[in-house]
């Protein structure tokens, strides 16, 4: 469960991490009053659960309350990567001397957490990590011992961060552990010209298995219905939006993760992670296709199913029935393997939908989906 930035900041404050004063609103008119309370000059930030807000025009500086109202009016209602902007946060600007990046993320494969930090934070951290990986420190963290002051000092030194950031690293770890988080991230963590260390932005992902302990964050999600993730969650689907063009549907998290890798190896970018689980019946397939096709960035869809408890002919029947419910507007590549795969392929052959293709291997199907996406 991802939190909005203002929710992440609330957690940071509760754990002693300093953030600039800010308020949230869904009204452009109220934004003017908030700006007046905050001193006039403010940063107006779209509140959506996705990255890239700044490059999309969802983060702007307003010089005075009147400009804050106008800017909020421009940002409210924007669509950022499929996420409609329902609220904005107005924050006091700070005099920045340096920007850093810090995060903790769960490393499932290694059975531990990973501290990731860099002295070159900000909007271009992805480019820094790709072009100069040596500028980003990755330090394993044993969950049994956690992040002590000594551990935090080692992380800061490895990343080239100022020594005073070690206290923030300890407190971020406390957020991770005490709030059932799988990811905590601050980008940027800044040092002001007065020497203060502040978190200007925050991203927190909570463990879905701990929702019963984190009920206070559920109400806003239900009220706003933010993007395809909310639509998928309402249908009981495990969906994560990504920045690509090939929609991915599979049964089983491991298979879907492998599918993402294979599609990427073919030179395309996955548009999402969507695990429909073991029971890929007609309604589940219809819901899955509906969510994936609602993403305007998707130019082809790859359905990758391995029949086990649910046989491939039942899956194929679900796809055919789903096509009676969902208007297919993008090419759909299907790969069926496992239990009753031959029967499933025959079901789709009889359907003879002009936008549905079958490929028998995962590599071949991924290549075809990537090709269709590139030529769309």
XYZ file of C-alpha atoms in Angstrom:
376
model
C 0.000 0.000 0.000
C 1.630 3.221 -1.174
C 1.118 6.400 0.812
C 0.719 9.888 -0.564
C 3.626 12.252 -0.008
C 1.806 14.190 2.697
C 1.071 10.935 4.537
C 4.725 9.902 4.338
C 5.717 13.326 5.702
C 3.298 12.822 8.576
C 5.082 9.596 9.478
C 8.456 11.297 9.176
C 7.380 14.035 11.587
C 6.105 11.453 14.066
C 9.575 9.904 14.084
C 11.483 13.154 14.472
C 12.486 13.781 10.851
C 12.232 17.481 10.020
C 10.023 18.466 7.075
C 8.995 21.949 5.879
C 5.618 23.158 7.078
C 2.859 22.216 4.626
C -0.913 21.804 4.222
C -3.097 19.778 1.845
C -6.249 20.812 -0.014
C -8.509 19.811 -2.878
C -9.593 23.403 -3.497
C -7.747 26.035 -5.517
C -9.480 28.782 -3.544
C -8.343 27.275 -0.251
C -4.820 27.027 -1.683
C -4.707 30.846 -1.656
C -5.534 30.893 2.072
C -3.004 28.184 2.839
C -0.296 30.086 0.977
C -1.137 33.178 3.007
C -0.784 31.173 6.246
C 2.527 29.726 5.080
C 4.024 33.130 4.312
C 2.964 33.736 0.692
C 5.624 31.999 -1.402
C 4.964 28.232 -1.613
C 5.685 25.079 -3.564
C 2.500 23.483 -4.959
C 2.812 19.699 -5.335
C 0.371 17.223 -6.879
C -0.512 14.386 -4.514
C -0.448 11.178 -6.565
C 1.120 7.797 -5.967
C 3.633 7.833 -8.778
C 7.006 9.340 -9.572
C 7.889 11.918 -12.181
C 5.542 14.610 -10.890
C 8.058 17.385 -11.402
C 8.780 16.516 -15.022
C 5.027 16.190 -15.664
C 4.352 19.709 -14.370
C 2.877 18.579 -11.065
C 5.352 20.493 -8.869
C 5.567 24.292 -9.233
C 6.736 27.282 -7.249
C 4.148 30.014 -6.616
C 5.402 33.486 -5.709
C 2.353 34.649 -3.733
C -1.146 33.522 -2.622
C -2.786 34.585 -5.898
C -0.221 32.596 -7.883
C -0.747 29.653 -5.516
C -4.466 29.622 -6.322
C -3.795 29.770 -10.055
C -1.131 27.041 -9.879
C -3.342 24.774 -7.769
C -6.152 25.254 -10.294
C -3.780 24.165 -13.085
C -2.517 21.086 -11.223
C -5.822 19.840 -9.773
C -7.425 17.512 -12.302
C -4.162 16.798 -14.130
C -3.461 13.225 -15.184
C 0.035 12.075 -14.218
C 0.834 8.611 -15.586
C -2.785 7.531 -15.239
C -3.229 9.108 -11.802
C -5.764 11.956 -11.617
C -4.711 14.723 -9.228
C -7.371 15.157 -6.557
C -5.364 17.063 -3.952
C -2.322 19.320 -3.796
C 0.117 19.985 -0.995
C 1.445 23.493 -0.440
C 4.791 23.693 1.350
C 7.133 26.427 2.437
C 10.156 26.605 0.112
C 13.628 26.205 1.612
C 17.036 27.612 0.700
C 18.797 24.479 -0.597
C 22.557 24.088 -0.517
C 22.782 20.364 -1.431
C 20.401 17.505 -2.337
C 20.823 13.838 -1.346
C 18.977 10.567 -1.864
C 18.321 7.983 0.876
C 16.065 4.932 1.053
C 15.561 1.507 2.580
C 13.976 -1.216 0.472
C 13.189 -4.877 1.097
C 15.518 -7.226 -0.795
C 13.343 -10.350 -0.902
C 15.874 -12.486 -2.761
C 18.572 -11.879 -0.138
C 16.193 -11.990 2.831
C 17.297 -8.594 4.119
C 16.909 -4.867 3.577
C 19.055 -2.667 1.388
C 20.096 0.885 2.194
C 20.482 2.950 -0.977
C 22.008 6.406 -0.733
C 23.666 9.004 -2.922
C 25.137 12.469 -2.549
C 23.476 13.366 -5.869
C 19.751 13.356 -5.132
C 16.938 15.109 -6.966
C 14.880 14.534 -10.094
C 17.736 12.931 -12.033
C 18.640 10.205 -9.521
C 17.516 7.492 -11.973
C 19.903 8.823 -14.606
C 22.708 8.995 -12.040
C 22.107 5.380 -11.003
C 22.099 4.221 -14.632
C 25.053 6.216 -15.963
C 27.253 6.312 -12.857
C 26.309 3.458 -10.537
C 29.394 4.118 -8.441
C 27.698 7.332 -7.252
C 24.969 5.304 -5.527
C 25.900 3.301 -2.423
C 24.034 0.049 -1.748
C 24.575 -1.271 1.772
C 22.919 -4.538 2.998
C 21.088 -4.233 6.314
C 20.477 -7.254 8.523
C 16.890 -6.901 9.836
C 17.929 -8.640 13.071
C 20.367 -5.853 13.979
C 18.823 -2.974 12.048
C 20.360 0.456 11.599
C 22.288 1.664 14.630
C 24.113 4.974 14.837
C 27.298 3.194 13.781
C 25.551 1.547 10.806
C 24.033 4.862 9.757
C 27.456 6.524 9.911
C 28.865 3.807 7.621
C 26.005 4.292 5.129
C 26.509 8.054 5.117
C 30.263 7.689 4.615
C 29.849 5.153 1.794
C 27.442 7.492 -0.039
C 29.403 10.676 0.604
C 26.634 12.191 2.732
C 27.310 14.757 5.480
C 27.788 13.143 8.919
C 24.666 14.866 10.295
C 22.473 12.784 7.939
C 23.237 9.698 10.058
C 20.504 10.684 12.534
C 17.955 10.827 9.696
C 19.070 7.381 8.508
C 18.419 5.956 11.980
C 14.996 7.589 12.155
C 14.055 6.406 8.653
C 14.837 2.878 9.759
C 12.478 3.381 12.698
C 9.758 4.443 10.238
C 10.375 1.269 8.224
C 10.210 -1.081 11.211
C 7.546 0.542 13.363
C 5.165 1.377 10.517
C 5.280 -2.020 8.704
C 6.952 -0.524 5.637
C 8.627 -2.314 2.725
C 10.093 0.912 1.326
C 10.928 4.330 2.744
C 12.523 6.915 0.496
C 13.492 10.571 0.751
C 14.368 12.341 -2.492
C 15.602 14.874 -1.965
C 16.959 14.969 1.546
C 18.499 18.446 1.629
C 20.971 20.523 3.548
C 19.900 24.151 3.728
C 22.272 27.094 3.640
C 21.691 27.347 7.374
C 23.001 23.785 7.800
C 19.673 22.088 8.593
C 18.828 18.626 7.217
C 15.227 18.401 5.918
C 13.155 15.833 4.035
C 11.577 17.677 1.108
C 9.776 14.663 -0.334
C 8.849 11.207 0.891
C 7.694 7.870 -0.431
C 6.510 5.069 1.847
C 5.129 1.673 0.835
C 3.462 -0.321 3.599
C 3.166 -4.089 3.750
C -0.348 -5.093 2.634
C -0.252 -7.893 5.207
C -0.187 -5.241 7.935
C -3.274 -3.340 6.776
C -5.080 -4.329 9.973
C -2.482 -2.298 11.889
C -2.444 0.581 9.411
C -6.171 1.239 9.068
C -5.733 5.001 9.462
C -4.424 5.230 5.891
C -7.346 3.439 4.215
C -10.057 6.102 4.191
C -8.374 8.523 1.785
C -7.641 5.764 -0.724
C -11.287 4.763 -0.802
C -12.438 8.333 -1.192
C -10.135 9.360 -4.009
C -9.869 6.248 -6.156
C -6.406 7.262 -7.322
C -5.550 5.733 -10.692
C -5.518 2.173 -12.005
C -4.062 0.760 -8.789
C -7.221 1.745 -6.926
C -9.430 0.297 -9.691
C -7.457 -2.952 -9.606
C -7.541 -3.147 -5.812
C -11.317 -2.728 -5.876
C -11.474 -5.793 -8.130
C -9.122 -7.789 -5.918
C -6.254 -7.701 -8.444
C -2.556 -7.379 -7.638
C -1.569 -4.537 -9.979
C 1.392 -2.158 -10.067
C 1.679 0.605 -12.696
C 5.023 0.849 -14.492
C 6.421 3.252 -17.098
C 6.142 1.138 -20.239
C 3.999 0.228 -23.221
C 3.494 -3.578 -23.003
C 0.647 -4.559 -20.691
C 1.420 -7.717 -18.696
C -1.085 -10.227 -17.315
C 0.019 -13.500 -15.717
C -0.992 -16.025 -13.105
C 1.473 -16.104 -10.249
C 3.846 -13.414 -9.002
C 6.963 -15.363 -9.987
C 5.741 -15.889 -13.543
C 4.764 -12.234 -13.891
C 8.166 -11.082 -12.642
C 9.871 -13.377 -15.164
C 7.592 -12.005 -17.875
C 8.639 -8.441 -17.058
C 12.290 -9.451 -17.419
C 11.747 -11.233 -20.728
C 9.804 -8.317 -22.208
C 12.543 -5.910 -21.119
C 15.161 -8.183 -22.686
C 13.268 -7.847 -25.974
C 13.804 -4.103 -25.916
C 10.331 -3.111 -24.691
C 9.173 -1.672 -21.385
C 6.499 -3.382 -19.274
C 3.559 -1.102 -18.551
C 2.486 -2.901 -15.399
C 2.686 -5.875 -13.081
C -0.650 -7.716 -12.947
C -0.979 -11.060 -11.186
C -4.452 -12.546 -11.608
C -3.605 -15.463 -9.325
C -4.562 -19.077 -9.730
C -8.193 -18.657 -10.741
C -8.023 -16.961 -14.120
C -11.714 -17.238 -14.929
C -13.820 -15.076 -17.212
C -14.553 -12.283 -14.728
C -10.976 -12.150 -13.483
C -9.668 -11.945 -17.056
C -12.255 -9.284 -17.935
C -11.261 -7.237 -14.888
C -7.569 -7.656 -15.668
C -7.935 -6.656 -19.306
C -10.108 -3.703 -18.346
C -7.486 -2.356 -15.935
C -4.544 -2.893 -18.306
C -6.339 -1.395 -21.327
C -7.357 1.669 -19.300
C -3.710 2.740 -19.355
C -3.310 5.024 -22.413
C 0.407 4.179 -22.584
C -0.309 0.502 -23.361
C 0.122 -0.358 -27.053
C 0.090 -4.168 -26.775
C -0.858 -6.734 -24.132
C 0.928 -9.975 -23.256
C -1.075 -12.651 -21.404
C 1.293 -15.298 -20.058
C -0.385 -18.228 -18.309
C 0.940 -21.508 -16.998
C -1.922 -23.910 -16.363
C -1.752 -25.707 -13.056
C -4.745 -26.018 -10.764
C -6.604 -23.871 -13.274
C -6.302 -25.603 -16.662
C -5.380 -23.640 -19.782
C -8.682 -24.399 -21.515
C -10.516 -22.754 -18.612
C -8.185 -19.762 -18.896
C -8.767 -19.560 -22.651
C -12.507 -19.743 -22.096
C -12.124 -16.881 -19.618
C -10.285 -14.817 -22.231
C -12.989 -15.461 -24.840
C -15.746 -14.503 -22.414
C -13.783 -11.460 -21.324
C -13.637 -10.285 -24.935
C -17.441 -10.238 -24.919
C -17.281 -7.799 -22.008
C -14.194 -5.721 -22.740
C -13.709 -3.965 -26.064
C -10.240 -4.992 -27.194
C -8.510 -2.054 -28.884
C -4.864 -3.187 -28.668
C -3.211 -6.382 -29.976
C -3.235 -9.224 -27.469
C -0.508 -11.894 -27.463
C -1.333 -15.056 -25.518
C 1.029 -17.783 -24.405
C -0.527 -20.841 -22.781
C 1.512 -23.674 -21.301
C 0.940 -26.475 -18.839
C -2.284 -28.290 -17.992
C -4.574 -28.616 -21.066
C -2.526 -26.084 -23.069
C -3.455 -27.662 -26.431
C -7.161 -27.461 -25.598
C -6.772 -23.848 -24.522
C -5.072 -22.916 -27.778
C -7.889 -24.594 -29.701
C -10.452 -22.502 -27.802
C -8.675 -19.296 -28.851
C -8.277 -20.559 -32.430
C -12.036 -21.051 -32.684
C -12.599 -17.548 -31.308
C -10.529 -16.144 -34.199
C -10.434 -12.611 -32.784
C -8.492 -10.386 -35.212
C -6.460 -8.758 -32.446
C -5.553 -11.970 -30.589
C -2.383 -13.871 -31.483
C -0.964 -17.028 -29.927
C 2.711 -17.865 -29.480
C 3.748 -21.123 -27.812
C 6.956 -19.970 -26.076
C 7.394 -17.207 -23.524
C 10.417 -15.738 -25.311
C 8.601 -15.750 -28.646
C 5.459 -14.248 -27.198
C 7.424 -11.508 -25.434
C 9.260 -10.688 -28.669
C 5.985 -10.488 -30.561
C 4.344 -8.261 -27.928
C 7.392 -5.979 -28.019
C 7.259 -5.853 -31.832
C 3.551 -4.980 -31.843
C 4.106 -2.295 -29.218
C 6.891 -0.724 -31.270
C 4.824 -0.611 -34.471
C 1.573 0.590 -32.924
